[in-house]
mmCIF file of C-alpha atoms and ligand atoms in Angstrom:
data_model
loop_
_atom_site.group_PDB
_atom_site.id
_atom_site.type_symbol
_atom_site.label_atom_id
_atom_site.label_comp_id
_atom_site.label_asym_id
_atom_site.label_seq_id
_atom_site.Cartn_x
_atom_site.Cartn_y
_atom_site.Cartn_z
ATOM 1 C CA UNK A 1 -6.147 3.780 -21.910
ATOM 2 C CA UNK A 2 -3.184 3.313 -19.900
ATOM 3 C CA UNK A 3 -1.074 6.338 -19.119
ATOM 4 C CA UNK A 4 2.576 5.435 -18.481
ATOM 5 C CA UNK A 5 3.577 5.542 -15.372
ATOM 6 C CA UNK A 6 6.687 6.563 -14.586
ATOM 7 C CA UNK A 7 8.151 9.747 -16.400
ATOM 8 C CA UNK A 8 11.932 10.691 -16.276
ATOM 9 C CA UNK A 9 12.680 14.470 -18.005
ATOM 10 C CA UNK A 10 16.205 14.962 -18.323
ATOM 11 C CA UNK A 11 18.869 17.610 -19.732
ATOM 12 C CA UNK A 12 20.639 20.493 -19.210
ATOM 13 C CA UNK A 13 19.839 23.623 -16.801
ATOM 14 C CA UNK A 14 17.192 25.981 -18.087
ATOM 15 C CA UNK A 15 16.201 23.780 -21.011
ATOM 16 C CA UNK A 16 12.161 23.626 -19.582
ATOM 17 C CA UNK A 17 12.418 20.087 -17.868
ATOM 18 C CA UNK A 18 10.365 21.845 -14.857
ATOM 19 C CA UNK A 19 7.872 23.732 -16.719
ATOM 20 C CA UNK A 20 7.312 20.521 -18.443
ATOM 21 C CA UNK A 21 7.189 18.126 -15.820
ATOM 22 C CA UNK A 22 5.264 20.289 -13.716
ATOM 23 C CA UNK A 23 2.389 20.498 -16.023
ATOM 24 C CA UNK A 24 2.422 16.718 -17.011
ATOM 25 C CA UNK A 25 1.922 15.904 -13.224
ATOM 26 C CA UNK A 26 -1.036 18.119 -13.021
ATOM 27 C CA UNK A 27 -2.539 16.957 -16.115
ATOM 28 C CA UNK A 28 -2.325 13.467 -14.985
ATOM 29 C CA UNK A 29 -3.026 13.756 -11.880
ATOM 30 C CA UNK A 30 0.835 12.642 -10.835
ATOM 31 C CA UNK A 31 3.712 13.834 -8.279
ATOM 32 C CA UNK A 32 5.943 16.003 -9.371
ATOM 33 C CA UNK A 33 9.413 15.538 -8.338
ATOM 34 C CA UNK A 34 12.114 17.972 -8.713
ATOM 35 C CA UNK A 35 15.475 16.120 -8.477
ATOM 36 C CA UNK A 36 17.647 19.310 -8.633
ATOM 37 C CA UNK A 37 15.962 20.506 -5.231
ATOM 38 C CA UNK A 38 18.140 17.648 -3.462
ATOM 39 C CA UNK A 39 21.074 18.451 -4.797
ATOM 40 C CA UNK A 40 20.275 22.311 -4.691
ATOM 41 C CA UNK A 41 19.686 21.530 -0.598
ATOM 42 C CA UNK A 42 22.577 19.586 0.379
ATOM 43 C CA UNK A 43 24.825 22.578 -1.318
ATOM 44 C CA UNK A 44 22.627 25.172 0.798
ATOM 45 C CA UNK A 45 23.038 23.257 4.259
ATOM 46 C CA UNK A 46 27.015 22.924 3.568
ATOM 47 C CA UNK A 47 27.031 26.784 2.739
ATOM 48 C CA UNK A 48 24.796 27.482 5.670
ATOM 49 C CA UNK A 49 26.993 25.240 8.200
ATOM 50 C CA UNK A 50 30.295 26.343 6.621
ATOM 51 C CA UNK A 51 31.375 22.978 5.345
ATOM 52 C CA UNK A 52 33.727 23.029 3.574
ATOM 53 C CA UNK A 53 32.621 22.460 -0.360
ATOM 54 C CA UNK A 54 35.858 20.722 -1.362
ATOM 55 C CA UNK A 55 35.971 18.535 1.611
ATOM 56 C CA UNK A 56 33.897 15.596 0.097
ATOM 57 C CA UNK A 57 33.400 13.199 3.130
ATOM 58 C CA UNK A 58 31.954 16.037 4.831
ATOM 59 C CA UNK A 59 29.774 16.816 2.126
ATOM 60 C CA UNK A 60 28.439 13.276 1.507
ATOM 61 C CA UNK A 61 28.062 13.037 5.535
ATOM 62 C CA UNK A 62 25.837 15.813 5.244
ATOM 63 C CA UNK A 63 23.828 14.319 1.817
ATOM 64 C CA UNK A 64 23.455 10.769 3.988
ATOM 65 C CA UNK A 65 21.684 12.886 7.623
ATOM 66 C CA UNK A 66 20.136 15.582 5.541
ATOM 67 C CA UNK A 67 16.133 15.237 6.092
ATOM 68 C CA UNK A 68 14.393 17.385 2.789
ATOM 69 C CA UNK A 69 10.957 17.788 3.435
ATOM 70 C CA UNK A 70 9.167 18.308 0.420
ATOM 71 C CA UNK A 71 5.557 19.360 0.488
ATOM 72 C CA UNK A 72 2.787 21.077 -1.413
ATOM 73 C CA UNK A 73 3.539 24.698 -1.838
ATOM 74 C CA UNK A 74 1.900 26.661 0.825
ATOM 75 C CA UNK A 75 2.475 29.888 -0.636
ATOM 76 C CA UNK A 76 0.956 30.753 -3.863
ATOM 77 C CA UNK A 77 4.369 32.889 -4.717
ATOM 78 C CA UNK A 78 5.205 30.809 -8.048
ATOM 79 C CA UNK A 79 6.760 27.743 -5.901
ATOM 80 C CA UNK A 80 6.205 24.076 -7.543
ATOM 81 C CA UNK A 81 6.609 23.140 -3.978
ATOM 82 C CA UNK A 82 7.703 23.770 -0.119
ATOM 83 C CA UNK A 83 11.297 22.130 0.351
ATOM 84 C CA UNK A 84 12.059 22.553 4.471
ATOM 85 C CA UNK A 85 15.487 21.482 6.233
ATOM 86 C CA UNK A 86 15.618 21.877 9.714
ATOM 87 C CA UNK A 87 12.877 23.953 9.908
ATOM 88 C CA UNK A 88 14.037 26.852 7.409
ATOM 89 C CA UNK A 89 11.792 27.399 4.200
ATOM 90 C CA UNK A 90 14.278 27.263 1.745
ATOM 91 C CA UNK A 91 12.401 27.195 -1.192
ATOM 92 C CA UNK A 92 13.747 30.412 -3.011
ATOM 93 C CA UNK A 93 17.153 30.129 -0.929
ATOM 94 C CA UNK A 94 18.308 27.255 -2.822
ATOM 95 C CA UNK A 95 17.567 29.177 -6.152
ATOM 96 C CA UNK A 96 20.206 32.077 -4.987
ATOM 97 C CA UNK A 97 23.273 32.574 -6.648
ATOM 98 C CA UNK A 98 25.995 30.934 -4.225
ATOM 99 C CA UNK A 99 24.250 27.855 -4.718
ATOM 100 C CA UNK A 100 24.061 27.934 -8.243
ATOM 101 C CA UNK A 101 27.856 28.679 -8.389
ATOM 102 C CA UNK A 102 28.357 25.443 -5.956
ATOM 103 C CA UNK A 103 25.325 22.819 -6.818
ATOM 104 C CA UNK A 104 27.508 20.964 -10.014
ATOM 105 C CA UNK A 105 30.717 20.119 -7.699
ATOM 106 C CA UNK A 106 28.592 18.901 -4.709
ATOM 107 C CA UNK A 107 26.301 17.013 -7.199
ATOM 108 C CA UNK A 108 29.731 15.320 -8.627
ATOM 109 C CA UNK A 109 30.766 13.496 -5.465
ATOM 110 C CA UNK A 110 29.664 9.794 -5.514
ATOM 111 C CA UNK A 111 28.514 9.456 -2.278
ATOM 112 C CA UNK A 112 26.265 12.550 -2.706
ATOM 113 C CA UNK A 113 24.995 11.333 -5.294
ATOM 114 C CA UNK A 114 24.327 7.521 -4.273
ATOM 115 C CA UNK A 115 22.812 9.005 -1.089
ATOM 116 C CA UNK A 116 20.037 11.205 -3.088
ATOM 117 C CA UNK A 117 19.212 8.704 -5.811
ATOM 118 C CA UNK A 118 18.541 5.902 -3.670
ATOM 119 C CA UNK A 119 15.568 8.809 -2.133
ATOM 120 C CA UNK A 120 14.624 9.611 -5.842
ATOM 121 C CA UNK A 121 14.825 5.659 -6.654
ATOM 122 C CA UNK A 122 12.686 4.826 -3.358
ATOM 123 C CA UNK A 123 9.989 7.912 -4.530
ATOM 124 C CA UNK A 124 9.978 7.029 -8.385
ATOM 125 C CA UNK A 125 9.510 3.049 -7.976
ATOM 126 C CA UNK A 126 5.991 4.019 -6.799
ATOM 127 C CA UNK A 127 4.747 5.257 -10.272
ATOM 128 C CA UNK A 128 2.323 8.107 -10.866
ATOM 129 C CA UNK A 129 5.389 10.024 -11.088
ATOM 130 C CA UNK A 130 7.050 12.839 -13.068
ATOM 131 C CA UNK A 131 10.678 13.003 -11.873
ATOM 132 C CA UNK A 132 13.200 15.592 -13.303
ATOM 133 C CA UNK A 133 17.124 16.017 -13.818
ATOM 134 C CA UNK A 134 20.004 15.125 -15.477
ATOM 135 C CA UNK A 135 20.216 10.610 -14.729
ATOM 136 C CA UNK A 136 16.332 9.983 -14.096
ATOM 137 C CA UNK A 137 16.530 7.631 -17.088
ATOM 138 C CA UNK A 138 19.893 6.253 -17.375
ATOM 139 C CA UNK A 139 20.862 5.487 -13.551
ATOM 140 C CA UNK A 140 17.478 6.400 -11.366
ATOM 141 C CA UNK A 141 14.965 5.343 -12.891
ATOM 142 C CA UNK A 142 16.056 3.350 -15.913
ATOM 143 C CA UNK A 143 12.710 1.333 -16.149
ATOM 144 C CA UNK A 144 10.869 4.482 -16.815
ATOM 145 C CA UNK A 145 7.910 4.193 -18.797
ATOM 146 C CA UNK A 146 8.378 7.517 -21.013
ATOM 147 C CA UNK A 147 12.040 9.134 -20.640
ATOM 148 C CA UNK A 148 12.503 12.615 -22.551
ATOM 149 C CA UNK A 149 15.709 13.920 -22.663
ATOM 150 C CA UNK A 150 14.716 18.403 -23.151
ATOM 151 C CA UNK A 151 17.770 19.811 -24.915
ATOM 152 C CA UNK A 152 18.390 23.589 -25.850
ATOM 153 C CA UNK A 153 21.152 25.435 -26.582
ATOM 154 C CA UNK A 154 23.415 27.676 -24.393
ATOM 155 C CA UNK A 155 22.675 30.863 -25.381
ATOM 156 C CA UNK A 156 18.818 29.708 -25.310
ATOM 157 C CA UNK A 157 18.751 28.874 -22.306
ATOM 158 C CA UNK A 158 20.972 31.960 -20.942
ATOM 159 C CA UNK A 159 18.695 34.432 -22.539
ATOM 160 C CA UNK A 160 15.420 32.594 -20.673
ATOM 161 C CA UNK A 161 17.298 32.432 -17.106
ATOM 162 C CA UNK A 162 18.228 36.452 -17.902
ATOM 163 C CA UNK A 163 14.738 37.244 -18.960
ATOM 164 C CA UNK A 164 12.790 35.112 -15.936
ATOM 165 C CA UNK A 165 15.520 37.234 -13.620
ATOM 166 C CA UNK A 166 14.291 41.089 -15.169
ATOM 167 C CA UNK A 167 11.021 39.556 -15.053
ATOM 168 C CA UNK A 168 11.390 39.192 -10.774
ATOM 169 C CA UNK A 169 12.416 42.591 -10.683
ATOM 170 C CA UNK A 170 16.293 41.199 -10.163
ATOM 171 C CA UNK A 171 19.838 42.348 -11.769
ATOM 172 C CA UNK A 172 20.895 40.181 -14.219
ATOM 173 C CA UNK A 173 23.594 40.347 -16.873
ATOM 174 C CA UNK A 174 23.454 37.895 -20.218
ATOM 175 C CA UNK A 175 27.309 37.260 -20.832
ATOM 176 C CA UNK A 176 27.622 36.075 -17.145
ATOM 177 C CA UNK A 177 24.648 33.760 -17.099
ATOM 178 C CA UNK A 178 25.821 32.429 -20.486
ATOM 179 C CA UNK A 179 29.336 31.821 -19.030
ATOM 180 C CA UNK A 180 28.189 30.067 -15.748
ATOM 181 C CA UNK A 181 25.333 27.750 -17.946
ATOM 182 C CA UNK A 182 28.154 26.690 -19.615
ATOM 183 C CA UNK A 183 30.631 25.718 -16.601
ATOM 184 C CA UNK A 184 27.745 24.089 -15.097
ATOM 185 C CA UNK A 185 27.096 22.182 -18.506
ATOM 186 C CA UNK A 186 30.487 21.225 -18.475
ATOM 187 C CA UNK A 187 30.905 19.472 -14.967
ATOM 188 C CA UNK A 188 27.250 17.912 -15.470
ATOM 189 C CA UNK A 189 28.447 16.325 -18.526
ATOM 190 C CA UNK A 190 32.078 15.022 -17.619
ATOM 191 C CA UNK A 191 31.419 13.907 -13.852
ATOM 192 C CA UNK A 192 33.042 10.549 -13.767
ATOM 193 C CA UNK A 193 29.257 9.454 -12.008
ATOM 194 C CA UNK A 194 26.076 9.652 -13.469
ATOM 195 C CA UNK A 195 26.949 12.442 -16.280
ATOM 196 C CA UNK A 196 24.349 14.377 -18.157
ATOM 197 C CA UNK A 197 23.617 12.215 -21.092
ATOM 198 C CA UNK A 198 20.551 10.785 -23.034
ATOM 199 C CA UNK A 199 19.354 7.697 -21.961
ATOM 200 C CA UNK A 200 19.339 5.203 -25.613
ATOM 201 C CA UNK A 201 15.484 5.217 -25.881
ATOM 202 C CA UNK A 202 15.157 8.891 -24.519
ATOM 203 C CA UNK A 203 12.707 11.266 -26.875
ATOM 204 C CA UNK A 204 15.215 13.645 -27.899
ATOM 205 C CA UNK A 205 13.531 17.336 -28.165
ATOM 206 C CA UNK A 206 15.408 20.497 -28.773
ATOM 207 C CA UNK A 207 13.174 23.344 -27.256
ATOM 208 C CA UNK A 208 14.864 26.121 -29.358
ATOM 209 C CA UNK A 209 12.842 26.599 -31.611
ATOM 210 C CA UNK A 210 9.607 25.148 -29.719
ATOM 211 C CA UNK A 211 7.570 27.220 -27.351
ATOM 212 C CA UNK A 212 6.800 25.808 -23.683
ATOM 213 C CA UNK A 213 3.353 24.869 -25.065
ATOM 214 C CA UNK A 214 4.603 22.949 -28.450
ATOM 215 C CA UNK A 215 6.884 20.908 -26.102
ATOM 216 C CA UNK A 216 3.833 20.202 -23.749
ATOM 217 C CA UNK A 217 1.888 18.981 -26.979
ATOM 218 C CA UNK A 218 4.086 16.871 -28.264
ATOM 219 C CA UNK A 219 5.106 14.968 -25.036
ATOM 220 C CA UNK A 220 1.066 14.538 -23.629
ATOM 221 C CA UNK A 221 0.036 13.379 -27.132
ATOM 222 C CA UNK A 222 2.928 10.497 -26.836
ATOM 223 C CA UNK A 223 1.364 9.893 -23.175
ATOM 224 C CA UNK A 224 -1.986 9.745 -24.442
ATOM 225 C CA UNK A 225 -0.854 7.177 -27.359
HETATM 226 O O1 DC B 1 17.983 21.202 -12.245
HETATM 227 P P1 DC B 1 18.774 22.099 -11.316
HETATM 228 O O2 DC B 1 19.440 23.263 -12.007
HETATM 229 O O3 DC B 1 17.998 22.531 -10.133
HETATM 230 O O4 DC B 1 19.950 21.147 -10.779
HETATM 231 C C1 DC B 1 20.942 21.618 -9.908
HETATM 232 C C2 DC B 1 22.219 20.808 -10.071
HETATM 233 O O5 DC B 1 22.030 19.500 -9.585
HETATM 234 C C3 DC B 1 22.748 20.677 -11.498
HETATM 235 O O6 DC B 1 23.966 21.402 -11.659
HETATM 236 C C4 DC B 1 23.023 19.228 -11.704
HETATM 237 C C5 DC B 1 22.597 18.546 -10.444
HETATM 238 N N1 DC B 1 21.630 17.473 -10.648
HETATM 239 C C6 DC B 1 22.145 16.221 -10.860
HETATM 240 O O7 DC B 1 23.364 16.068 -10.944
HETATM 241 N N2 DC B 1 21.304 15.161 -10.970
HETATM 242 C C7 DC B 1 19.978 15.328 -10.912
HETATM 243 N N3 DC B 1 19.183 14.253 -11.026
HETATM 244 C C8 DC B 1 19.428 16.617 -10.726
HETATM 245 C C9 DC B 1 20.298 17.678 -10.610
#
């Protein structure tokens, strides 16, 4: 039985693509690759150098000499991975708020974005490969053996980001989450480059009413066929 090869998840923030993709890869025995981290990084260096976010050559100067090392997690602390630039572990910094707020604008300007998916391309074209975000299937990776595109709906996906942040111990208020998954929903989907859309022979799955697990099943059995 041949397993495909190359996986692309795609969809919106919070809609499960990691959980997913995660456990695929460790089923079969493939990498996992994170997409968002990129993005996620460049926004953290800009914010840690104060670059400018609206000054897009800058930006994409720093998307083009940014080295993102990305290694297996060395900490069992709930990390899919280690992601390292210039020496800093910034695996949970790039989850913090002020890059949240900042990721969807940096990840709209082209030359960011040609930059990182020319890595992801370079990464995926190897196979044995689970690779997550929002273009794996239309623009990365559009030969893709299996491309799911994990779909949920705003308040959904609010409610799990709120509960995942009570369950760390953090702060964490519903309305705002809900308002800020929607702004970031918004640029994702109208950036003139690349926008958050299915790819035509995407499996479509809405997670709302399907647990982690259910999604799992369904998506390994179509592996497996
Ligand atoms: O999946 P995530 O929340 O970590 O992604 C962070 C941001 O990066 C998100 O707002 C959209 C962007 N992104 C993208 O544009 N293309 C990808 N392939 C992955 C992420």
């Amino acid at each position: 039985m041949t397993h495909p090869s190359i996986i692309a998840i795609d969809g919106p923030a919070a809609s499960g693509k990691s959980t997913l993709g995660f456990k695929l890869a460790e089923t079969l025995g493939y990498l996992f690759f994170d997409t968002g981290l990129m993005y996620r990084a460049v926004t953290w260096l800009a914010l840690q150098r104060n670059v400018n976010l609206k000054d897009e050559a800058a930006v994409t100067d720093l998307a083009h000499g940014v080295p993102i090392e990305v290694t297996p997690p060395s900490l069992e602390d709930g990390r899919a991975c280690d992601v390292v630039v210039d020496g800093h572990d910034i695996t949970w910094e790039i989850r913090r708020p002020e890059v949240d707020a900042n990721v969807s604008a940096v990840s709209a300007y082209p030359g960011v974005r040609q930059a990182l998916s020319e890595q992801q391309r370079r990464i995926g074209m190897r196979g044995r490969v689970v690779m997550v975000g929002r273009d794996i299937g239309t623009v990365v990776l559009p030969e893709a053996d299996l491309k799911v595109y994990l779909d949920a709906s705003s308040d959904e996906r609010a409610r799990r980001r709120h509960e995942e942040n009570l369950s760390r111990g953090q702060q964490s208020d519903f309305d705002e989450i809900l308002a800020k998954v929607i702004e970031r929903d918004r640029i994702d989907t109208t950036r003139a480059v690349a926008p958050l859309k299915p790819a035509p022979d995407a499996l479509i799955l809405d997670s709302d009413k399907l647990s982690a697990e259910q999604v799992y099943q369904q998506v390994i059995a179509l592996c497996r066929k």
